[in-house]
Amino acid sequence: MNSSPPTALSGEPHDGEQYDDGFGREVGVGPHPLPWPEGDRYDPELLAHGDRRNVVDRYRYWTREAVVADLDTRRHPFHVAVENWSHDFNIGSVVRTANAFLTEQVHIVGRRRWNRRGAMVTDRYQHVRHHADVASLATFADEHELPIIGIDNLPGAVPLETAELPRRCVLLFGQEGPGLTEEAWKHASLVCSIAQFGSTRSINAGAAAAIAMHAWIRAHAEIPGG
């Protein structure tokens, strides 16, 4: 993309922190034995005190900037957008899954602040962009030739299981409960539903986002060992 990647939204003051504290049992590695590895990618504080962050082993002792720069070389060409009109607690889970599937960017539509706890600090390594409304997201998508694919279980939607997701696109999700707004439906070039077989009329928004992202992965990603 021609535009520079946006920085993570600063709804909660954690940008200066290095360690992913407060999320269950201790993970990671302790101080690195001497001699230390050389290179700008390594963080002296992490080498000296250990790296307990929620990152894969490949990135142990790397600075956050180095991790993001490496991820930027291989991000997948799809975006994820989620409407945020009432501080939906599922947004953190959506961001975490978007990081796991290495999406290009995450777009928060509506309120700027969102509940980060479910992200498990993965937003530190993910480009997150804010849009005041769906029209602003649509403008961004048009400028970058990205069709918007809505995900919602409403009449008229095409089954995700049989749909052909574009390689370059924006997967747009509504918030828990009401789902996609009418404005979102208006700007979507396609709306897909997720097949359900039980008694409930809907599934959790975070789960729906994970299913849709994995459908894109199965269609377009290069699977290791595959």
JSON list of N, CA, C and O in Angstrom, two decimals, residues 2-23:
[
{"chain": "A", "resi": 2, "resn": "ASN", "atom": "N", "xyz": [0.35, 2.32, -0.58]},
{"chain": "A", "resi": 2, "resn": "ASN", "atom": "CA", "xyz": [1.13, 3.54, -0.66]},
{"chain": "A", "resi": 2, "resn": "ASN", "atom": "C", "xyz": [1.11, 4.32, 0.64]},
{"chain": "A", "resi": 2, "resn": "ASN", "atom": "O", "xyz": [2.06, 5.04, 0.96]},
{"chain": "A", "resi": 3, "resn": "SER", "atom": "N", "xyz": [0.03, 4.21, 1.39]},
{"chain": "A", "resi": 3, "resn": "SER", "atom": "CA", "xyz": [-0.08, 4.98, 2.62]},
{"chain": "A", "resi": 3, "resn": "SER", "atom": "C", "xyz": [0.75, 4.34, 3.72]},
{"chain": "A", "resi": 3, "resn": "SER", "atom": "O", "xyz": [0.92, 3.13, 3.77]},
{"chain": "A", "resi": 4, "resn": "SER", "atom": "N", "xyz": [1.28, 5.17, 4.61]},
{"chain": "A", "resi": 4, "resn": "SER", "atom": "CA", "xyz": [2.08, 4.64, 5.71]},
{"chain": "A", "resi": 4, "resn": "SER", "atom": "C", "xyz": [1.18, 3.97, 6.73]},
{"chain": "A", "resi": 4, "resn": "SER", "atom": "O", "xyz": [0.05, 4.39, 6.94]},
{"chain": "A", "resi": 5, "resn": "PRO", "atom": "N", "xyz": [1.66, 2.89, 7.37]},
{"chain": "A", "resi": 5, "resn": "PRO", "atom": "CA", "xyz": [0.82, 2.16, 8.32]},
{"chain": "A", "resi": 5, "resn": "PRO", "atom": "C", "xyz": [0.46, 3.02, 9.51]},
{"chain": "A", "resi": 5, "resn": "PRO", "atom": "O", "xyz": [1.29, 3.79, 10.01]},
{"chain": "A", "resi": 6, "resn": "PRO", "atom": "N", "xyz": [-0.78, 2.95, 9.97]},
{"chain": "A", "resi": 6, "resn": "PRO", "atom": "CA", "xyz": [-1.17, 3.72, 11.15]},
{"chain": "A", "resi": 6, "resn": "PRO", "atom": "C", "xyz": [-0.59, 3.10, 12.40]},
{"chain": "A", "resi": 6, "resn": "PRO", "atom": "O", "xyz": [-0.26, 1.93, 12.43]},
{"chain": "A", "resi": 7, "resn": "THR", "atom": "N", "xyz": [-0.47, 3.89, 13.43]},
{"chain": "A", "resi": 7, "resn": "THR", "atom": "CA", "xyz": [-0.02, 3.37, 14.71]},
{"chain": "A", "resi": 7, "resn": "THR", "atom": "C", "xyz": [-1.20, 2.86, 15.50]},
{"chain": "A", "resi": 7, "resn": "THR", "atom": "O", "xyz": [-2.35, 3.15, 15.19]},
{"chain": "A", "resi": 8, "resn": "ALA", "atom": "N", "xyz": [-0.92, 2.09, 16.54]},
{"chain": "A", "resi": 8, "resn": "ALA", "atom": "CA", "xyz": [-2.00, 1.56, 17.37]},
{"chain": "A", "resi": 8, "resn": "ALA", "atom": "C", "xyz": [-2.73, 2.69, 18.06]},
{"chain": "A", "resi": 8, "resn": "ALA", "atom": "O", "xyz": [-2.14, 3.71, 18.43]},
{"chain": "A", "resi": 9, "resn": "LEU", "atom": "N", "xyz": [-4.04, 2.56, 18.21]},
{"chain": "A", "resi": 9, "resn": "LEU", "atom": "CA", "xyz": [-4.82, 3.57, 18.88]},
{"chain": "A", "resi": 9, "resn": "LEU", "atom": "C", "xyz": [-4.41, 3.66, 20.34]},
{"chain": "A", "resi": 9, "resn": "LEU", "atom": "O", "xyz": [-4.08, 2.66, 20.97]},
{"chain": "A", "resi": 10, "resn": "SER", "atom": "N", "xyz": [-4.45, 4.86, 20.88]},
{"chain": "A", "resi": 10, "resn": "SER", "atom": "CA", "xyz": [-3.95, 5.08, 22.24]},
{"chain": "A", "resi": 10, "resn": "SER", "atom": "C", "xyz": [-5.07, 5.25, 23.24]},
{"chain": "A", "resi": 10, "resn": "SER", "atom": "O", "xyz": [-5.04, 6.14, 24.07]},
{"chain": "A", "resi": 11, "resn": "GLY", "atom": "N", "xyz": [-6.07, 4.40, 23.16]},
{"chain": "A", "resi": 11, "resn": "GLY", "atom": "CA", "xyz": [-7.19, 4.49, 24.08]},
{"chain": "A", "resi": 11, "resn": "GLY", "atom": "C", "xyz": [-6.81, 4.13, 25.50]},
{"chain": "A", "resi": 11, "resn": "GLY", "atom": "O", "xyz": [-7.45, 4.54, 26.45]},
{"chain": "A", "resi": 12, "resn": "GLU", "atom": "N", "xyz": [-5.75, 3.32, 25.67]},
{"chain": "A", "resi": 12, "resn": "GLU", "atom": "CA", "xyz": [-5.28, 2.96, 27.00]},
{"chain": "A", "resi": 12, "resn": "GLU", "atom": "C", "xyz": [-3.78, 3.16, 27.03]},
{"chain": "A", "resi": 12, "resn": "GLU", "atom": "O", "xyz": [-3.07, 2.81, 26.08]},
{"chain": "A", "resi": 13, "resn": "PRO", "atom": "N", "xyz": [-3.22, 3.75, 28.09]},
{"chain": "A", "resi": 13, "resn": "PRO", "atom": "CA", "xyz": [-1.81, 4.12, 28.13]},
{"chain": "A", "resi": 13, "resn": "PRO", "atom": "C", "xyz": [-0.89, 2.95, 28.41]},
{"chain": "A", "resi": 13, "resn": "PRO", "atom": "O", "xyz": [-0.53, 2.67, 29.53]},
{"chain": "A", "resi": 14, "resn": "HIS", "atom": "N", "xyz": [-0.50, 2.22, 27.32]},
{"chain": "A", "resi": 14, "resn": "HIS", "atom": "CA", "xyz": [0.41, 1.12, 27.55]},
{"chain": "A", "resi": 14, "resn": "HIS", "atom": "C", "xyz": [1.58, 1.13, 26.58]},
{"chain": "A", "resi": 14, "resn": "HIS", "atom": "O", "xyz": [2.35, 0.19, 26.53]},
{"chain": "A", "resi": 15, "resn": "ASP", "atom": "N", "xyz": [1.72, 2.19, 25.77]},
{"chain": "A", "resi": 15, "resn": "ASP", "atom": "CA", "xyz": [2.72, 2.19, 24.72]},
{"chain": "A", "resi": 15, "resn": "ASP", "atom": "C", "xyz": [4.14, 2.06, 25.26]},
{"chain": "A", "resi": 15, "resn": "ASP", "atom": "O", "xyz": [5.02, 1.55, 24.57]},
{"chain": "A", "resi": 16, "resn": "GLY", "atom": "N", "xyz": [4.42, 2.52, 26.47]},
{"chain": "A", "resi": 16, "resn": "GLY", "atom": "CA", "xyz": [5.76, 2.46, 26.99]},
{"chain": "A", "resi": 16, "resn": "GLY", "atom": "C", "xyz": [6.12, 1.14, 27.65]},
{"chain": "A", "resi": 16, "resn": "GLY", "atom": "O", "xyz": [7.27, 0.91, 27.99]},
{"chain": "A", "resi": 17, "resn": "GLU", "atom": "N", "xyz": [5.16, 0.27, 27.84]},
{"chain": "A", "resi": 17, "resn": "GLU", "atom": "CA", "xyz": [5.42, -0.98, 28.53]},
{"chain": "A", "resi": 17, "resn": "GLU", "atom": "C", "xyz": [6.10, -1.99, 27.59]},
{"chain": "A", "resi": 17, "resn": "GLU", "atom": "O", "xyz": [5.86, -2.00, 26.40]},
{"chain": "A", "resi": 18, "resn": "GLN", "atom": "N", "xyz": [6.95, -2.83, 28.16]},
{"chain": "A", "resi": 18, "resn": "GLN", "atom": "CA", "xyz": [7.62, -3.84, 27.36]},
{"chain": "A", "resi": 18, "resn": "GLN", "atom": "C", "xyz": [7.08, -5.23, 27.62]},
{"chain": "A", "resi": 18, "resn": "GLN", "atom": "O", "xyz": [7.15, -6.09, 26.76]},
{"chain": "A", "resi": 19, "resn": "TYR", "atom": "N", "xyz": [6.56, -5.47, 28.80]},
{"chain": "A", "resi": 19, "resn": "TYR", "atom": "CA", "xyz": [6.19, -6.83, 29.18]},
{"chain": "A", "resi": 19, "resn": "TYR", "atom": "C", "xyz": [4.68, -7.01, 29.19]},
{"chain": "A", "resi": 19, "resn": "TYR", "atom": "O", "xyz": [3.93, -6.11, 29.54]},
{"chain": "A", "resi": 20, "resn": "ASP", "atom": "N", "xyz": [4.26, -8.20, 28.82]},
{"chain": "A", "resi": 20, "resn": "ASP", "atom": "CA", "xyz": [2.84, -8.51, 28.76]},
{"chain": "A", "resi": 20, "resn": "ASP", "atom": "C", "xyz": [2.41, -9.13, 30.08]},
{"chain": "A", "resi": 20, "resn": "ASP", "atom": "O", "xyz": [2.26, -10.34, 30.21]},
{"chain": "A", "resi": 21, "resn": "ASP", "atom": "N", "xyz": [2.24, -8.30, 31.09]},
{"chain": "A", "resi": 21, "resn": "ASP", "atom": "CA", "xyz": [1.95, -8.78, 32.43]},
{"chain": "A", "resi": 21, "resn": "ASP", "atom": "C", "xyz": [0.45, -8.98, 32.64]},
{"chain": "A", "resi": 21, "resn": "ASP", "atom": "O", "xyz": [-0.37, -8.36, 31.99]},
{"chain": "A", "resi": 22, "resn": "GLY", "atom": "N", "xyz": [0.12, -9.84, 33.58]},
{"chain": "A", "resi": 22, "resn": "GLY", "atom": "CA", "xyz": [-1.25, -9.96, 34.04]},
{"chain": "A", "resi": 22, "resn": "GLY", "atom": "C", "xyz": [-2.13, -10.86, 33.22]},
{"chain": "A", "resi": 22, "resn": "GLY", "atom": "O", "xyz": [-3.35, -10.78, 33.27]},
{"chain": "A", "resi": 23, "resn": "PHE", "atom": "N", "xyz": [-1.55, -11.76, 32.42]},
{"chain": "A", "resi": 23, "resn": "PHE", "atom": "CA", "xyz": [-2.36, -12.63, 31.58]},
{"chain": "A", "resi": 23, "resn": "PHE", "atom": "C", "xyz": [-2.02, -14.09, 31.83]},
{"chain": "A", "resi": 23, "resn": "PHE", "atom": "O", "xyz": [-1.49, -14.79, 30.98]}
]
